[in-house]
PDB file of C-alpha atoms in Angstrom:
ATOM      1  CA  UNK A  27      39.977  98.288 169.612  1.00 73.00           C
ATOM      2  CA  UNK A  28      40.509  99.733 166.434  1.00 74.00           C
ATOM      3  CA  UNK A  29      43.368  98.590 164.373  1.00 77.00           C
ATOM      4  CA  UNK A  30      43.629  95.480 167.134  1.00 80.00           C
ATOM      5  CA  UNK A  31      42.273  92.752 165.362  1.00 85.00           C
ATOM      6  CA  UNK A  32      44.658  89.894 167.017  1.00 87.00           C
ATOM      7  CA  UNK A  33      43.910  91.655 170.367  1.00 86.00           C
ATOM      8  CA  UNK A  34      40.345  91.831 169.772  1.00 88.00           C
ATOM      9  CA  UNK A  35      39.767  88.178 169.029  1.00 92.00           C
ATOM     10  CA  UNK A  36      42.100  86.819 172.211  1.00 91.00           C
ATOM     11  CA  UNK A  37      40.122  89.130 174.297  1.00 91.00           C
ATOM     12  CA  UNK A  38      36.808  87.756 173.571  1.00 93.00           C
ATOM     13  CA  UNK A  39      37.851  84.106 173.288  1.00 93.00           C
ATOM     14  CA  UNK A  40      38.987  84.726 176.820  1.00 93.00           C
ATOM     15  CA  UNK A  41      35.770  86.666 178.115  1.00 94.00           C
ATOM     16  CA  UNK A  42      33.252  84.577 176.229  1.00 94.00           C
ATOM     17  CA  UNK A  43      35.225  81.323 178.002  1.00 93.00           C
ATOM     18  CA  UNK A  44      34.702  83.373 181.346  1.00 94.00           C
ATOM     19  CA  UNK A  45      31.602  84.606 180.970  1.00 94.00           C
ATOM     20  CA  UNK A  46      30.087  81.188 180.038  1.00 94.00           C
ATOM     21  CA  UNK A  47      31.338  79.469 183.007  1.00 94.00           C
ATOM     22  CA  UNK A  48      29.796  82.627 185.179  1.00 93.00           C
ATOM     23  CA  UNK A  49      26.485  82.742 183.517  1.00 94.00           C
ATOM     24  CA  UNK A  50      25.839  78.592 183.848  1.00 94.00           C
ATOM     25  CA  UNK A  51      27.922  78.254 187.505  1.00 94.00           C
ATOM     26  CA  UNK A  52      25.830  81.356 188.892  1.00 90.00           C
ATOM     27  CA  UNK A  53      22.450  80.077 187.275  1.00 85.00           C
ATOM     28  CA  UNK A  54      22.875  76.074 187.324  1.00 80.00           C
ATOM     29  CA  UNK A  55      25.397  75.746 189.801  1.00 82.00           C
ATOM     30  CA  UNK A  56      28.868  74.644 190.481  1.00 86.00           C
ATOM     31  CA  UNK A  57      29.561  70.912 189.790  1.00 84.00           C
ATOM     32  CA  UNK A  58      26.206  70.765 187.184  1.00 90.00           C
ATOM     33  CA  UNK A  59      26.512  69.850 183.282  1.00 92.00           C
ATOM     34  CA  UNK A  60      26.638  73.029 181.433  1.00 93.00           C
ATOM     35  CA  UNK A  61      28.633  74.750 184.284  1.00 95.00           C
ATOM     36  CA  UNK A  62      31.349  71.852 184.030  1.00 95.00           C
ATOM     37  CA  UNK A  63      31.557  71.935 180.570  1.00 95.00           C
ATOM     38  CA  UNK A  64      31.651  75.465 180.110  1.00 95.00           C
ATOM     39  CA  UNK A  65      34.736  74.982 182.338  1.00 95.00           C
ATOM     40  CA  UNK A  66      36.138  71.647 180.681  1.00 96.00           C
ATOM     41  CA  UNK A  67      35.957  73.555 176.996  1.00 94.00           C
ATOM     42  CA  UNK A  68      38.121  76.680 179.122  1.00 94.00           C
ATOM     43  CA  UNK A  69      40.581  74.207 180.294  1.00 94.00           C
ATOM     44  CA  UNK A  70      41.210  72.754 176.938  1.00 94.00           C
ATOM     45  CA  UNK A  71      41.182  76.110 175.431  1.00 92.00           C
ATOM     46  CA  UNK A  72      44.046  76.855 177.569  1.00 92.00           C
ATOM     47  CA  UNK A  73      45.966  73.433 177.037  1.00 92.00           C
ATOM     48  CA  UNK A  74      45.763  74.101 173.117  1.00 91.00           C
ATOM     49  CA  UNK A  75      47.051  78.027 173.952  1.00 92.00           C
ATOM     50  CA  UNK A  76      50.204  76.407 175.373  1.00 92.00           C
ATOM     51  CA  UNK A  77      50.365  73.795 172.472  1.00 93.00           C
ATOM     52  CA  UNK A  78      50.041  76.328 169.761  1.00 93.00           C
ATOM     53  CA  UNK A  79      52.248  78.907 171.384  1.00 94.00           C
ATOM     54  CA  UNK A  80      55.066  76.273 171.359  1.00 94.00           C
ATOM     55  CA  UNK A  81      54.613  75.286 168.314  1.00 95.00           C
ATOM     56  CA  UNK A  82      54.451  78.464 166.844  1.00 96.00           C
ATOM     57  CA  UNK A  83      57.863  79.412 168.192  1.00 96.00           C
ATOM     58  CA  UNK A  84      59.572  76.268 167.150  1.00 97.00           C
ATOM     59  CA  UNK A  85      58.410  76.968 163.586  1.00 97.00           C
ATOM     60  CA  UNK A  86      59.409  80.797 163.920  1.00 97.00           C
ATOM     61  CA  UNK A  87      62.704  79.352 165.079  1.00 97.00           C
ATOM     62  CA  UNK A  88      63.113  77.558 161.938  1.00 97.00           C
ATOM     63  CA  UNK A  89      62.195  80.116 159.888  1.00 97.00           C
ATOM     64  CA  UNK A  90      64.056  82.948 161.294  1.00 97.00           C
ATOM     65  CA  UNK A  91      67.122  80.279 160.440  1.00 97.00           C
ATOM     66  CA  UNK A  92      69.616  80.843 157.836  1.00 97.00           C
ATOM     67  CA  UNK A  93      69.152  77.060 156.427  1.00 97.00           C
ATOM     68  CA  UNK A  94      67.830  77.399 152.511  1.00 97.00           C
ATOM     69  CA  UNK A  95      64.377  76.989 151.740  1.00 96.00           C
ATOM     70  CA  UNK A  96      64.233  73.414 150.529  1.00 96.00           C
ATOM     71  CA  UNK A  97      65.933  72.665 154.101  1.00 97.00           C
ATOM     72  CA  UNK A  98      63.375  74.465 156.211  1.00 97.00           C
ATOM     73  CA  UNK A  99      60.700  72.816 154.373  1.00 95.00           C
ATOM     74  CA  UNK A 100      61.996  69.338 154.928  1.00 95.00           C
ATOM     75  CA  UNK A 101      62.434  70.301 158.514  1.00 97.00           C
ATOM     76  CA  UNK A 102      58.891  72.088 158.759  1.00 96.00           C
ATOM     77  CA  UNK A 103      57.420  68.520 157.595  1.00 94.00           C
ATOM     78  CA  UNK A 104      59.208  67.067 160.671  1.00 95.00           C
ATOM     79  CA  UNK A 105      58.394  69.415 163.688  1.00 96.00           C
ATOM     80  CA  UNK A 106      54.354  69.039 162.262  1.00 94.00           C
ATOM     81  CA  UNK A 107      54.747  65.089 162.835  1.00 92.00           C
ATOM     82  CA  UNK A 108      56.568  65.845 166.114  1.00 94.00           C
ATOM     83  CA  UNK A 109      53.825  68.053 167.406  1.00 94.00           C
ATOM     84  CA  UNK A 110      50.663  65.758 166.119  1.00 91.00           C
ATOM     85  CA  UNK A 111      52.862  62.956 167.758  1.00 91.00           C
ATOM     86  CA  UNK A 112      53.093  65.050 171.335  1.00 92.00           C
ATOM     87  CA  UNK A 113      49.420  66.257 170.818  1.00 91.00           C
ATOM     88  CA  UNK A 114      48.415  62.445 170.911  1.00 89.00           C
ATOM     89  CA  UNK A 115      50.592  61.759 173.582  1.00 91.00           C
ATOM     90  CA  UNK A 116      48.709  64.457 175.892  1.00 90.00           C
ATOM     91  CA  UNK A 117      45.379  64.025 173.890  1.00 89.00           C
ATOM     92  CA  UNK A 118      44.286  62.294 177.489  1.00 90.00           C
ATOM     93  CA  UNK A 119      44.837  65.867 179.175  1.00 94.00           C
ATOM     94  CA  UNK A 120      42.056  67.312 176.910  1.00 93.00           C
ATOM     95  CA  UNK A 121      38.422  67.301 178.472  1.00 94.00           C
ATOM     96  CA  UNK A 122      36.584  67.168 175.391  1.00 93.00           C
ATOM     97  CA  UNK A 123      36.724  66.689 172.106  1.00 89.00           C
ATOM     98  CA  UNK A 124      36.846  70.309 170.975  1.00 86.00           C
ATOM     99  CA  UNK A 125      40.280  69.906 169.220  1.00 85.00           C
ATOM    100  CA  UNK A 126      39.993  66.861 167.524  1.00 77.00           C
ATOM    101  CA  UNK A 127      40.284  68.386 163.908  1.00 72.00           C
ATOM    102  CA  UNK A 128      43.897  68.187 165.214  1.00 78.00           C
ATOM    103  CA  UNK A 129      43.767  64.356 165.575  1.00 75.00           C
ATOM    104  CA  UNK A 130      42.317  64.156 162.346  1.00 78.00           C
ATOM    105  CA  UNK A 131      43.916  67.100 159.649  1.00 80.00           C
ATOM    106  CA  UNK A 132      47.312  67.533 158.911  1.00 83.00           C
ATOM    107  CA  UNK A 133      49.184  70.168 160.737  1.00 88.00           C
ATOM    108  CA  UNK A 134      50.185  73.562 158.580  1.00 92.00           C
ATOM    109  CA  UNK A 135      50.957  76.798 158.733  1.00 94.00           C
ATOM    110  CA  UNK A 136      47.575  78.396 158.120  1.00 93.00           C
ATOM    111  CA  UNK A 137      46.359  76.216 160.742  1.00 89.00           C
ATOM    112  CA  UNK A 138      48.771  77.203 163.276  1.00 92.00           C
ATOM    113  CA  UNK A 139      47.942  80.869 162.693  1.00 92.00           C
ATOM    114  CA  UNK A 140      44.489  80.710 162.402  1.00 90.00           C
ATOM    115  CA  UNK A 141      44.492  79.134 166.226  1.00 90.00           C
ATOM    116  CA  UNK A 142      46.728  81.763 167.569  1.00 92.00           C
ATOM    117  CA  UNK A 143      44.401  84.461 166.290  1.00 91.00           C
ATOM    118  CA  UNK A 144      41.984  83.198 168.867  1.00 91.00           C
ATOM    119  CA  UNK A 145      44.359  81.688 171.763  1.00 91.00           C
ATOM    120  CA  UNK A 146      47.636  83.553 172.097  1.00 91.00           C
ATOM    121  CA  UNK A 147      47.896  84.525 175.768  1.00 90.00           C
ATOM    122  CA  UNK A 148      44.878  83.220 177.119  1.00 91.00           C
ATOM    123  CA  UNK A 149      46.879  82.110 180.481  1.00 90.00           C
ATOM    124  CA  UNK A 150      48.113  85.772 180.697  1.00 91.00           C
ATOM    125  CA  UNK A 151      44.313  86.758 180.310  1.00 92.00           C
ATOM    126  CA  UNK A 152      43.664  84.541 183.196  1.00 93.00           C
ATOM    127  CA  UNK A 153      46.371  85.886 185.385  1.00 93.00           C
ATOM    128  CA  UNK A 154      45.238  89.514 185.254  1.00 94.00           C
ATOM    129  CA  UNK A 155      41.862  87.973 185.912  1.00 95.00           C
ATOM    130  CA  UNK A 156      42.855  85.984 188.981  1.00 94.00           C
ATOM    131  CA  UNK A 157      44.630  89.487 190.460  1.00 95.00           C
ATOM    132  CA  UNK A 158      40.989  91.282 189.702  1.00 96.00           C
ATOM    133  CA  UNK A 159      39.594  88.484 191.954  1.00 95.00           C
ATOM    134  CA  UNK A 160      37.978  87.166 188.668  1.00 93.00           C
ATOM    135  CA  UNK A 161      35.477  90.025 187.966  1.00 95.00           C
ATOM    136  CA  UNK A 162      35.210  90.018 184.744  1.00 94.00           C
ATOM    137  CA  UNK A 163      33.968  93.732 184.029  1.00 94.00           C
ATOM    138  CA  UNK A 164      37.052  95.050 185.580  1.00 95.00           C
ATOM    139  CA  UNK A 165      39.698  92.356 183.610  1.00 94.00           C
ATOM    140  CA  UNK A 166      37.833  93.447 180.277  1.00 92.00           C
ATOM    141  CA  UNK A 167      37.685  97.369 181.103  1.00 93.00           C
ATOM    142  CA  UNK A 168      41.550  97.144 182.612  1.00 93.00           C
ATOM    143  CA  UNK A 169      42.239  95.337 178.862  1.00 90.00           C
ATOM    144  CA  UNK A 170      40.202  98.164 177.040  1.00 88.00           C
ATOM    145  CA  UNK A 171      42.459 100.722 179.127  1.00 89.00           C
ATOM    146  CA  UNK A 172      45.698  99.592 178.014  1.00 88.00           C
ATOM    147  CA  UNK A 173      44.514  99.225 174.691  1.00 85.00           C
ATOM    148  CA  UNK A 174      43.262 102.717 174.153  1.00 82.00           C
ATOM    149  CA  UNK A 175      45.917 104.159 176.487  1.00 76.00           C
ATOM    150  CA  UNK A 176      49.189 102.440 175.150  1.00 71.00           C
ATOM    151  CA  UNK A 177      50.356 101.137 171.636  1.00 72.00           C
ATOM    152  CA  UNK A 178      50.969  97.584 173.500  1.00 83.00           C
ATOM    153  CA  UNK A 179      48.421  96.743 176.086  1.00 86.00           C
ATOM    154  CA  UNK A 180      49.794  93.178 177.117  1.00 87.00           C
ATOM    155  CA  UNK A 181      53.053  94.864 177.806  1.00 87.00           C
ATOM    156  CA  UNK A 182      51.443  97.372 179.809  1.00 87.00           C
ATOM    157  CA  UNK A 183      49.325  94.589 181.970  1.00 89.00           C
ATOM    158  CA  UNK A 184      52.279  92.614 182.333  1.00 89.00           C
ATOM    159  CA  UNK A 185      53.788  95.952 184.220  1.00 89.00           C
ATOM    160  CA  UNK A 186      50.661  96.276 185.910  1.00 91.00           C
ATOM    161  CA  UNK A 187      51.009  92.727 187.019  1.00 90.00           C
ATOM    162  CA  UNK A 188      54.570  93.130 187.565  1.00 88.00           C
ATOM    163  CA  UNK A 189      56.176  91.024 185.008  1.00 81.00           C
ATOM    164  CA  UNK A 190      57.401  91.022 181.428  1.00 61.00           C
ATOM    165  CA  UNK A 191      55.478  89.311 178.891  1.00 47.00           C
TER     166      UNK A 191
END
């Protein structure tokens, strides 16, 4: 959708996930290696989405506070350290090594924003997908309609679901 880069990237990430699951599980069969791998990668994307969003919200609250710049930077490092520790504690919940970069590289604003570009709202897209009986084409069509018809496609889709974003 023109001028909606983040929306496009997130929908593409979600569509790619579910498309891969559909392709491998229909072709190879449920429970076989490629099907299982596609499902495991999607699972990890959902976990990463929740992790990144929680970290983003903590940082946003910090940056929006009235603290001095120096104090914000000091506290930011604590937020990043705590997030890295939390990630390590929950590392066993991930089914693949797709996000081992978080284990090796220090977290920073650029990393958080880059992951967020592709992983924000994945669970919301999943809700819509489930409501449409896991029909990927209908899900993408619904989001396309929402994006072309409304300024905020996610708010429209939330209303369609009967909830708020």
